[in-house]
Short mmCIF file of C-alpha atoms and ligand atoms in Angstrom, two decimals:
data_model
loop_
_atom_site.label_atom_id
_atom_site.label_comp_id
_atom_site.label_asym_id
_atom_site.label_seq_id
_atom_site.Cartn_x
_atom_site.Cartn_y
_atom_site.Cartn_z
CA MET A 1 30.20 150.54 128.73
CA PRO A 2 32.61 149.50 132.23
CA ASP A 3 32.01 145.92 132.82
CA ALA A 4 29.36 146.37 135.60
CA HIS A 5 30.79 142.79 137.37
CA ARG A 6 33.59 144.04 138.65
CA ARG A 7 33.21 144.98 141.83
CA LEU A 8 33.92 148.99 142.49
CA ILE A 9 36.35 150.26 145.60
CA VAL A 10 35.98 154.20 145.96
CA VAL A 11 38.05 155.96 148.13
CA SER A 12 37.73 159.31 149.16
CA ASN A 13 37.94 161.43 152.30
CA ARG A 14 34.26 161.77 153.65
CA VAL A 15 32.65 158.94 152.83
CA GLY A 16 28.43 158.73 152.03
CA PRO A 17 25.40 159.37 152.56
CA LEU A 18 24.09 157.24 149.82
CA VAL A 19 22.00 159.07 148.51
CA SER A 20 20.62 159.66 145.21
CA GLY A 21 18.66 162.15 143.37
CA GLY A 22 18.98 166.25 143.11
CA LYS A 23 19.22 166.79 146.55
CA ALA A 24 22.99 165.99 147.83
CA GLY A 25 26.34 167.97 147.05
CA GLY A 26 27.55 167.10 143.33
CA LEU A 27 30.87 163.97 145.00
CA ALA A 28 28.75 162.50 147.35
CA VAL A 29 25.92 161.56 144.73
CA ALA A 30 28.09 160.85 141.86
CA MET A 31 30.02 158.37 143.58
CA ALA A 32 26.35 157.11 145.25
CA ASP A 33 25.38 156.35 142.30
CA ALA A 34 28.55 154.50 141.00
CA LEU A 35 28.34 152.26 143.48
CA GLN A 36 24.42 151.88 143.89
CA GLU A 37 25.13 150.50 139.25
CA ARG A 38 28.05 147.96 140.36
CA GLY A 39 28.60 147.41 144.37
CA GLY A 40 31.25 147.70 145.89
CA VAL A 41 33.17 149.77 149.13
CA TRP A 42 33.43 152.78 149.51
CA PHE A 43 36.17 153.45 152.04
CA GLY A 44 37.19 156.59 154.21
CA TRP A 45 37.83 158.33 157.35
CA SER A 46 35.07 157.98 159.89
CA GLY A 47 34.70 161.41 160.96
CA ASP A 48 35.59 160.52 164.63
CA LEU A 49 39.04 161.04 165.95
CA SER A 50 39.63 158.44 168.83
CA GLU A 51 43.17 157.89 170.81
CA SER A 52 43.27 154.68 168.33
CA GLY A 53 43.07 156.31 165.03
CA THR A 54 44.66 154.55 161.95
CA TRP A 55 45.39 152.14 164.18
CA SER A 56 41.83 150.89 165.09
CA GLN A 57 39.84 148.20 163.05
CA ILE A 58 37.68 149.63 160.14
CA ARG A 59 34.12 149.54 160.70
CA THR A 60 31.44 148.69 158.19
CA GLU A 61 27.98 149.35 157.44
CA VAL A 62 26.38 146.42 154.66
CA HIS A 63 23.27 148.27 152.45
CA GLY A 64 21.68 146.28 150.63
CA GLU A 65 22.49 142.40 149.74
CA GLY A 66 23.95 141.11 146.74
CA PRO A 67 26.10 141.68 144.19
CA THR A 68 25.23 145.18 144.14
CA ALA A 69 25.36 145.35 148.49
CA ILE A 70 27.55 148.60 149.22
CA THR A 71 29.65 148.80 152.43
CA LEU A 72 30.45 152.17 153.58
CA ALA A 73 33.84 150.84 155.40
CA THR A 74 35.55 153.56 157.59
CA LEU A 75 38.29 154.37 159.90
CA ASP A 76 38.78 156.59 162.99
CA MET A 77 42.15 159.20 162.93
CA THR A 78 44.05 160.89 165.82
CA GLU A 79 43.90 164.05 166.68
CA GLU A 80 47.25 164.30 165.50
CA ASP A 81 46.52 162.37 162.00
CA HIS A 82 43.73 165.35 161.58
CA ALA A 83 45.98 167.88 162.43
CA GLN A 84 49.20 167.18 160.41
CA PHE A 85 47.75 164.87 157.72
CA TYR A 86 44.31 167.43 156.85
CA GLU A 87 44.84 170.65 158.55
CA GLY A 88 48.48 170.97 157.80
CA TYR A 89 49.78 169.26 154.72
CA ALA A 90 46.69 168.84 152.56
CA ASN A 91 44.82 172.14 153.73
CA ARG A 92 48.11 174.86 154.30
CA VAL A 93 50.58 172.53 151.38
CA LEU A 94 48.47 170.80 148.75
CA TRP A 95 45.56 173.19 148.63
CA PRO A 96 47.18 176.38 147.45
CA LEU A 97 50.08 174.84 145.60
CA MET A 98 47.22 173.49 143.51
CA HIS A 99 45.28 176.87 143.67
CA TYR A 100 48.65 178.03 141.86
CA ARG A 101 49.20 180.21 145.65
CA THR A 102 52.28 178.82 146.42
CA ASP A 103 53.06 182.40 148.49
CA LEU A 104 50.40 181.17 151.37
CA ILE A 105 52.35 177.28 151.58
CA ASP A 106 52.84 176.18 155.28
CA TYR A 107 55.04 173.51 154.56
CA GLU A 108 56.43 171.38 157.88
CA PRO A 109 58.04 168.39 157.42
CA ARG A 110 56.04 166.53 160.30
CA ASP A 111 53.18 167.32 158.59
CA GLU A 112 54.16 165.67 155.55
CA GLU A 113 55.15 162.45 157.24
CA GLY A 114 51.58 162.78 158.65
CA TYR A 115 50.07 162.97 155.46
CA ARG A 116 52.87 159.73 154.71
CA ARG A 117 51.21 157.96 157.77
CA VAL A 118 47.67 158.77 156.79
CA ASN A 119 47.97 157.63 153.22
CA GLN A 120 50.27 154.25 154.43
CA ARG A 121 47.74 153.07 157.37
CA PHE A 122 44.10 153.49 155.43
CA ALA A 123 45.89 151.74 152.34
CA THR A 124 47.11 148.62 154.39
CA ARG A 125 44.17 148.50 156.23
CA LEU A 126 42.23 148.75 152.89
CA ALA A 127 44.40 146.29 151.47
CA ALA A 128 42.71 143.40 153.17
CA HIS A 129 40.02 143.83 151.69
CA VAL A 130 40.71 143.75 147.55
CA ARG A 131 39.71 141.04 146.12
CA PRO A 132 41.06 140.45 142.66
CA GLY A 133 39.51 142.00 140.13
CA ASP A 134 38.48 144.89 142.02
CA MET A 135 39.16 148.97 140.85
CA ILE A 136 40.21 151.13 143.01
CA TRP A 137 38.77 155.11 142.80
CA VAL A 138 41.07 157.30 144.74
CA GLN A 139 39.01 160.58 145.29
CA ASP A 140 41.12 164.16 146.12
CA TYR A 141 44.20 165.61 146.95
CA HIS A 142 44.40 163.91 150.36
CA TYR A 143 45.36 160.66 148.76
CA LEU A 144 47.72 161.31 146.39
CA THR A 145 50.43 158.41 147.70
CA PHE A 146 47.70 156.16 148.53
CA ALA A 147 48.02 153.58 145.63
CA GLN A 148 52.47 153.46 145.78
CA GLN A 149 50.78 152.43 149.52
CA LEU A 150 48.79 149.89 148.38
CA ARG A 151 51.33 148.73 145.62
CA MET A 152 54.15 148.60 148.68
CA ALA A 153 51.08 146.24 150.46
CA GLU A 154 51.21 143.96 146.78
CA ILE A 155 47.88 145.17 145.43
CA ASN A 156 48.14 144.95 141.76
CA ASN A 157 44.75 145.95 140.75
CA ARG A 158 43.76 149.10 138.56
CA ILE A 159 43.63 152.05 140.43
CA GLY A 160 42.53 155.21 139.21
CA PHE A 161 43.24 158.80 140.68
CA PHE A 162 40.90 161.80 140.12
CA LEU A 163 41.60 165.22 141.65
CA HIS A 164 39.20 167.39 141.97
CA ILE A 165 41.49 170.50 142.78
CA PRO A 166 42.99 172.33 140.04
CA PHE A 167 46.77 170.55 138.78
CA PRO A 168 49.66 173.70 137.99
CA PRO A 169 52.26 173.52 135.79
CA PRO A 170 55.18 172.02 136.61
CA ASP A 171 57.16 175.44 137.87
CA VAL A 172 54.85 176.19 140.74
CA PHE A 173 54.40 172.22 140.68
CA ASN A 174 57.99 171.74 142.25
CA VAL A 175 57.83 174.20 145.17
CA LEU A 176 56.27 171.88 146.72
CA PRO A 177 59.50 170.08 149.06
CA ARG A 178 60.35 166.47 147.37
CA ALA A 179 58.15 167.15 144.25
CA ASP A 180 60.18 164.27 142.56
CA GLY A 181 59.00 162.23 145.57
CA MET A 182 55.33 162.70 144.89
CA LEU A 183 55.25 162.90 141.00
CA ARG A 184 56.57 159.23 141.62
CA ALA A 185 54.21 158.64 144.39
CA LEU A 186 51.68 159.44 141.83
CA LEU A 187 53.06 157.56 139.05
CA ALA A 188 51.11 154.03 140.78
CA TYR A 189 48.46 155.26 139.91
CA ASP A 190 46.75 153.44 136.44
CA VAL A 191 44.91 156.58 135.68
CA LEU A 192 44.71 159.81 136.33
CA GLY A 193 41.96 161.90 136.04
CA PHE A 194 41.83 166.20 136.04
CA GLN A 195 39.21 168.11 135.68
CA THR A 196 40.32 170.17 132.48
CA ARG A 197 41.80 169.64 129.89
CA ARG A 198 44.72 172.36 130.90
CA ASP A 199 45.44 170.58 134.23
CA ALA A 200 46.41 167.44 132.40
CA ASP A 201 47.95 168.94 130.52
CA ASN A 202 50.38 170.16 133.33
CA MET A 203 50.30 167.16 134.55
CA ILE A 204 51.94 165.41 131.26
CA ALA A 205 54.49 168.98 130.80
CA LEU A 206 55.41 167.33 134.68
CA MET A 207 56.14 164.68 133.30
CA GLU A 208 58.07 164.70 130.13
CA SER A 209 60.05 166.63 131.83
CA GLU A 210 60.91 163.75 133.79
CA GLY A 211 61.79 161.99 130.64
CA GLY A 212 58.42 160.63 129.79
CA GLU A 213 57.22 160.17 126.73
CA ARG A 214 53.58 160.30 124.87
CA THR A 215 52.50 156.76 123.39
CA GLY A 216 49.06 157.98 122.38
CA GLU A 217 46.88 161.11 123.40
CA ASP A 218 46.39 159.93 127.35
CA THR A 219 48.68 157.34 127.08
CA ILE A 220 51.99 157.89 128.48
CA HIS A 221 55.37 155.99 129.25
CA VAL A 222 57.42 157.53 132.10
CA MET A 223 59.47 156.02 134.67
CA GLY A 224 59.02 152.38 133.35
CA ARG A 225 54.87 152.77 134.31
CA ASP A 226 52.40 153.03 131.62
CA LEU A 227 49.32 155.42 132.31
CA THR A 228 46.56 157.49 131.18
CA VAL A 229 46.05 161.25 131.64
CA LYS A 230 42.59 162.41 130.89
CA ALA A 231 40.72 165.51 131.57
CA PHE A 232 37.05 163.90 133.18
CA PRO A 233 35.02 167.16 133.59
CA ILE A 234 33.06 166.75 136.00
CA ALA A 235 29.42 167.63 136.47
CA ILE A 236 26.20 167.41 137.64
CA ASP A 237 22.58 165.39 137.32
CA ALA A 238 21.30 168.57 135.22
CA ARG A 239 17.80 167.08 134.60
CA SER A 240 17.57 166.23 138.14
CA PHE A 241 18.35 169.52 139.35
CA ALA A 242 16.60 171.68 137.01
CA GLU A 243 12.76 169.20 138.55
CA LEU A 244 14.49 170.57 141.89
CA ALA A 245 14.06 174.54 141.02
CA ALA A 246 10.86 173.44 139.50
CA THR A 247 9.51 172.17 142.83
CA GLU A 248 6.94 173.44 146.09
CA GLU A 249 10.26 174.44 147.89
CA ALA A 250 12.51 174.97 145.51
CA GLN A 251 8.75 178.43 144.46
CA ILE A 252 8.63 179.36 148.44
CA ALA A 253 12.08 180.08 148.32
CA GLN A 254 12.20 182.11 145.04
CA ALA A 255 8.62 183.75 146.67
CA ARG A 256 10.29 184.96 149.01
CA ALA A 257 13.46 186.80 147.29
CA GLU A 258 11.10 188.19 144.91
CA ARG A 259 9.04 189.27 147.68
CA LEU A 260 11.94 191.07 149.16
CA LEU A 261 13.64 192.49 146.03
CA ASN A 262 10.06 193.76 144.85
CA GLY A 263 11.16 193.99 141.40
CA ARG A 264 15.14 194.86 141.66
CA GLN A 265 17.60 191.98 140.07
CA GLN A 266 18.78 189.74 142.12
CA ILE A 267 22.56 188.82 141.27
CA ILE A 268 23.63 185.11 143.33
CA GLY A 269 27.01 183.86 144.45
CA VAL A 270 27.64 180.81 146.61
CA ASP A 271 30.62 179.29 147.46
CA ARG A 272 32.41 178.22 150.99
CA ILE A 273 34.47 180.96 152.21
CA ASP A 274 37.76 180.08 150.96
CA TYR A 275 40.55 182.47 148.93
CA SER A 276 40.51 180.75 146.02
CA LYS A 277 36.79 181.32 145.65
CA GLY A 278 37.91 185.34 144.98
CA LEU A 279 35.09 186.97 147.05
CA PRO A 280 36.96 189.91 148.20
CA GLU A 281 37.92 190.93 144.81
CA ARG A 282 33.71 189.88 143.51
CA PHE A 283 32.60 192.18 145.96
CA MET A 284 34.85 195.45 144.58
CA GLY A 285 33.20 193.93 141.11
CA PHE A 286 30.06 194.48 142.64
CA LYS A 287 31.14 197.68 144.24
CA LYS A 288 32.85 198.56 140.74
CA LEU A 289 29.19 198.46 139.09
CA LEU A 290 27.36 200.83 141.20
CA GLU A 291 30.49 203.03 140.86
CA ASP A 292 31.02 202.90 137.33
CA TYR A 293 27.15 202.61 135.65
CA PRO A 294 25.48 204.50 138.52
CA GLU A 295 21.98 203.46 136.65
CA ASN A 296 21.91 200.12 139.02
CA SER A 297 21.71 202.18 142.38
CA GLY A 298 18.96 201.21 144.01
CA ARG A 299 17.77 198.34 141.64
CA VAL A 300 20.48 195.41 141.61
CA SER A 301 21.40 193.33 144.75
CA PHE A 302 23.92 190.84 145.57
CA LEU A 303 23.10 187.94 147.67
CA GLN A 304 26.17 186.03 148.67
CA ILE A 305 25.91 182.92 150.11
CA ALA A 306 28.86 181.51 151.63
CA PRO A 307 28.48 178.85 154.76
CA PRO A 308 32.18 178.41 156.31
CA SER A 309 34.46 175.53 155.65
CA ARG A 310 37.47 174.56 157.51
CA GLY A 311 36.69 177.27 159.67
CA THR A 312 40.01 176.16 162.40
CA LEU A 313 42.32 178.34 160.12
CA ASP A 314 43.05 181.64 160.50
CA ALA A 315 43.43 182.38 156.61
CA TYR A 316 39.26 181.57 156.44
CA ALA A 317 38.71 183.89 159.26
CA ARG A 318 40.16 186.86 157.57
CA ILE A 319 38.98 186.43 154.43
CA ARG A 320 34.69 186.34 156.50
CA GLU A 321 35.84 189.65 158.20
CA GLU A 322 37.14 191.45 155.06
CA LEU A 323 33.60 190.58 152.98
CA GLU A 324 32.03 191.34 156.70
CA GLN A 325 34.09 194.81 155.95
CA ILE A 326 34.01 195.39 152.39
CA SER A 327 30.28 194.83 152.08
CA GLY A 328 30.04 197.20 155.47
CA HIS A 329 31.34 200.26 153.75
CA VAL A 330 29.40 198.98 149.95
CA ASN A 331 25.67 199.31 151.42
CA GLY A 332 26.79 202.25 154.52
CA ARG A 333 28.27 204.32 151.25
CA PHE A 334 25.61 202.80 148.51
CA GLY A 335 22.67 201.79 150.27
CA ASP A 336 19.21 203.38 151.12
CA ILE A 337 16.57 202.76 153.75
CA ASP A 338 14.67 200.19 151.55
CA TRP A 339 17.23 198.96 149.53
CA VAL A 340 20.78 196.87 150.88
CA PRO A 341 22.98 196.92 148.00
CA ILE A 342 25.16 192.84 149.52
CA ARG A 343 23.40 191.16 151.51
CA PHE A 344 25.88 187.98 152.81
CA THR A 345 25.25 185.34 154.84
CA THR A 346 26.96 182.18 156.04
CA ARG A 347 23.64 180.11 156.61
CA GLY A 348 24.38 177.07 154.34
CA GLN A 349 20.74 176.46 152.32
CA PRO A 350 18.48 172.97 151.74
CA ARG A 351 20.13 172.34 147.79
CA SER A 352 15.65 173.11 146.64
CA ALA A 353 16.00 176.27 148.23
CA LEU A 354 19.22 176.76 146.59
CA ALA A 355 17.45 176.32 142.99
CA GLY A 356 14.75 178.90 143.76
CA LEU A 357 17.26 181.43 144.28
CA TYR A 358 19.58 180.77 141.52
CA ARG A 359 16.04 180.51 139.72
CA ALA A 360 15.36 184.20 141.53
CA SER A 361 18.77 185.69 140.40
CA ARG A 362 19.34 187.34 136.97
CA VAL A 363 23.05 187.24 137.09
CA GLY A 364 24.82 184.05 138.62
CA LEU A 365 28.64 185.61 139.12
CA VAL A 366 30.90 182.62 139.76
CA THR A 367 34.20 184.50 140.02
CA PRO A 368 37.26 182.17 141.26
CA LEU A 369 40.52 183.39 141.15
CA ARG A 370 41.01 179.47 140.99
CA ASP A 371 38.70 176.07 140.94
CA GLY A 372 38.84 172.85 139.51
CA MET A 373 35.12 172.70 138.27
CA ASN A 374 32.75 174.64 139.68
CA LEU A 375 29.66 173.40 140.08
CA VAL A 376 27.88 175.70 141.68
CA ALA A 377 28.37 177.30 137.28
CA LYS A 378 26.55 174.56 136.10
CA GLU A 379 23.72 175.07 139.10
CA TYR A 380 23.18 177.99 138.48
CA VAL A 381 22.24 177.57 134.66
CA ALA A 382 20.78 174.47 135.28
CA ALA A 383 17.58 175.97 137.82
CA GLN A 384 16.68 178.62 135.98
CA GLU A 385 13.55 179.40 133.66
CA PRO A 386 13.60 177.93 130.38
CA ASP A 387 12.00 180.71 128.75
CA ASP A 388 13.04 183.64 130.85
CA PRO A 389 17.23 182.76 132.10
CA GLY A 390 19.52 184.29 133.97
CA VAL A 391 23.32 184.72 132.88
CA LEU A 392 26.23 183.31 133.62
CA VAL A 393 28.77 185.03 134.50
CA LEU A 394 31.73 183.07 134.63
CA SER A 395 36.00 183.26 135.53
CA GLN A 396 37.81 182.03 133.51
CA PHE A 397 40.69 180.28 135.59
CA ALA A 398 37.12 178.55 136.70
CA GLY A 399 37.88 174.58 134.98
CA ALA A 400 34.31 175.09 133.95
CA ALA A 401 34.99 178.02 131.41
CA GLU A 402 36.86 175.31 128.73
CA GLN A 403 32.88 173.80 128.96
CA MET A 404 30.71 176.64 128.95
CA THR A 405 32.03 179.56 126.90
CA GLU A 406 28.71 180.65 126.54
CA ALA A 407 28.97 182.07 129.51
CA LEU A 408 30.53 185.52 129.74
CA ILE A 409 33.63 184.66 131.28
CA VAL A 410 36.13 187.42 133.15
CA ASN A 411 39.15 188.00 134.28
CA PRO A 412 38.76 188.08 139.07
CA TYR A 413 41.06 189.52 139.23
CA SER A 414 39.64 193.30 137.45
CA ASP A 415 36.78 195.17 139.17
CA GLY A 416 36.56 196.97 136.18
CA ASP A 417 36.14 193.62 134.01
CA ILE A 418 34.18 192.14 136.53
CA ALA A 419 31.51 195.43 136.29
CA GLU A 420 31.76 195.10 132.77
CA GLY A 421 30.13 191.22 132.72
CA ILE A 422 27.73 192.11 135.78
CA GLN A 423 26.17 195.27 133.56
CA THR A 424 26.45 193.33 130.39
CA ALA A 425 24.52 190.28 132.39
CA LEU A 426 22.00 193.01 132.86
CA ARG A 427 21.12 194.17 130.14
CA MET A 428 20.58 191.77 127.94
CA GLU A 429 18.39 190.86 125.66
CA LYS A 430 15.82 187.63 126.33
CA THR A 431 16.49 185.87 122.94
CA GLU A 432 20.42 186.50 124.01
CA ARG A 433 19.78 185.38 127.10
CA ILE A 434 17.96 181.85 126.05
CA ASP A 435 20.18 181.17 122.86
CA ARG A 436 23.35 181.26 125.26
CA TYR A 437 21.48 179.21 127.88
CA GLN A 438 20.37 176.38 125.66
CA ALA A 439 24.08 176.05 124.23
CA LEU A 440 24.91 175.60 128.14
CA MET A 441 21.93 173.46 128.98
CA GLU A 442 21.81 170.92 126.43
CA ARG A 443 25.52 170.30 127.04
CA LEU A 444 25.46 170.19 130.41
CA VAL A 445 22.13 167.51 129.48
CA THR A 446 24.69 165.63 127.89
CA ASN A 447 27.76 165.67 130.01
CA ASP A 448 26.17 165.19 133.15
CA VAL A 449 27.31 163.22 136.53
CA ASN A 450 26.55 159.64 135.10
CA ALA A 451 28.82 160.33 131.96
CA TRP A 452 31.77 161.91 134.10
CA ARG A 453 31.11 158.42 136.33
CA HIS A 454 30.81 155.71 132.74
CA SER A 455 33.59 157.85 130.56
CA TYR A 456 36.30 157.59 133.66
CA LEU A 457 35.07 153.78 134.95
CA THR A 458 35.66 153.19 131.15
CA ALA A 459 39.33 154.13 131.66
CA LEU A 460 39.91 152.35 134.27
CA ASP A 461 37.99 149.53 133.13
CA ARG A 462 40.67 149.04 130.15
P1 LIG B 501 33.94 172.93 146.04
O1 LIG B 501 35.63 173.85 146.59
O2 LIG B 501 33.49 172.90 147.00
O3 LIG B 501 34.41 171.87 145.36
P2 LIG B 501 31.79 173.20 144.42
O4 LIG B 501 32.48 172.50 142.41
O5 LIG B 501 31.10 175.11 143.59
O6 LIG B 501 33.21 173.88 144.79
O7 LIG B 501 31.20 173.05 144.62
C1 LIG B 501 30.49 173.49 146.04
C2 LIG B 501 29.12 172.82 146.30
O8 LIG B 501 28.71 172.48 147.53
C3 LIG B 501 28.00 172.88 145.53
O9 LIG B 501 27.36 172.27 144.90
C4 LIG B 501 26.99 173.99 146.01
O10 LIG B 501 25.64 174.00 145.66
C5 LIG B 501 27.13 173.60 147.90
N1 LIG B 501 26.09 174.77 148.42
C6 LIG B 501 28.01 175.91 149.06
N2 LIG B 501 27.11 176.72 149.47
C7 LIG B 501 26.07 176.27 149.77
C8 LIG B 501 25.28 176.10 151.15
N3 LIG B 501 25.27 177.11 151.81
N4 LIG B 501 24.53 175.16 150.93
C9 LIG B 501 24.03 174.22 150.33
N5 LIG B 501 24.60 173.85 149.07
C10 LIG B 501 25.85 174.87 149.08
C11 LIG B 501 35.40 170.98 145.47
C12 LIG B 501 36.62 172.00 143.91
C13 LIG B 501 35.83 172.43 142.91
C14 LIG B 501 35.51 170.73 142.17
C15 LIG B 501 34.50 169.85 143.29
C16 LIG B 501 34.03 168.71 142.43
O11 LIG B 501 37.47 173.07 144.29
O12 LIG B 501 36.66 172.91 141.99
O13 LIG B 501 34.45 171.43 141.08
O14 LIG B 501 35.09 169.95 144.01
O15 LIG B 501 34.47 167.87 141.88
#
């Protein structure tokens, strides 16, 4: 067990909310729980743009008292910071790069400068508040160079990093201009955590190509530094999510969906609109189902919930248009006056309603082209009714596929494969559905988000 007395400093792009239980999204809950256990600081962007931006003073808000008090500490950004650091380098360079989409990289040297500048200012502002013995845990691709900046400010504490998105093989990573500088920046961390074995192995291969030598199963010596490089697959609070699916609010959402379905079966997809999620390919997979297995006509509906994300970027607007076009076409060609094959909504749902909708669906369709983990896959399973569960159809390229081997694993690039996966799920006998559900659920409960956090902090708190 990690030493609960060392103060924890969490760094992530957005800070809070400090909520627990099954209500909020995965990352926020995991961080809030870690801080509630040992107290500490949660540091990141305030969400505000101001003229002074990263030059402004840290704003703090203290919750609780004594050793487990939590301080939320935030800084503003300027519009320029946000455009270069967040929209530019983080989301138009690192996001596509890490998702193996080098064709979508839009690299501008000034965005890289903005990225480094924001990392540097955030790190130097934080450095003044770091005490000896604090453990620092940095989250995600916004802050790859954060530890390097802290080291320059003479912070010698243990600093860990967790990447929520995939990490590609060396040939892909090296497409990044000045990739070697980025690797060197990452070496300032003590622990590099990834979602899957595949991601961790990609990092180790990159380090080995730079002369690194493994010193143990998860340790490597490279350019004079000793690091832990390891997979820590992120998880959900599966028990709470299962309970949430049985609450009254969830039941109301479930009943509403079932009334509308009128005896038909539902397939559900839930994703932020993003090219990594494979949404147009998924819609084409459903179309193929109706073509290849016409017995599903009038009997199955596909509900896609896809809230917009980072809507300012053109790529996202284009996907949305494409989805509207495909669903219009499919509904026109296959639909009937009393049957709409694809329902597509961009509205966000309360988590309890989401849980009810998962439960109302015989098939959970999770087919990203590339995904760090994918928590929707885990939520879908956790929400199922134990004695009549639905079936998860899962992309081989979601990090979740490494653990969720009882799902029906499909290739998201193939509409035929998706169609076949759905058809198998729709036809599956109850006993087999229960067997698969039980195996998946057992693993979700054992490896929940608390276990995830403890295993990471144990590695960091050496
Ligand atoms: P995301 O790419 O955002 O996360 P995911 O893991 O699926 O992807 O998490 C999305 C979360 O948002 C889920 O908890 C889901 O329930 C929620 N959500 C989505 N649409 C919603 C809606 N309309 N209403 C309410 N809630 C909705 C990144 C990485 C993933 C990685 C996570 C965590 O891209 O690969 O699993 O971080 O590390």
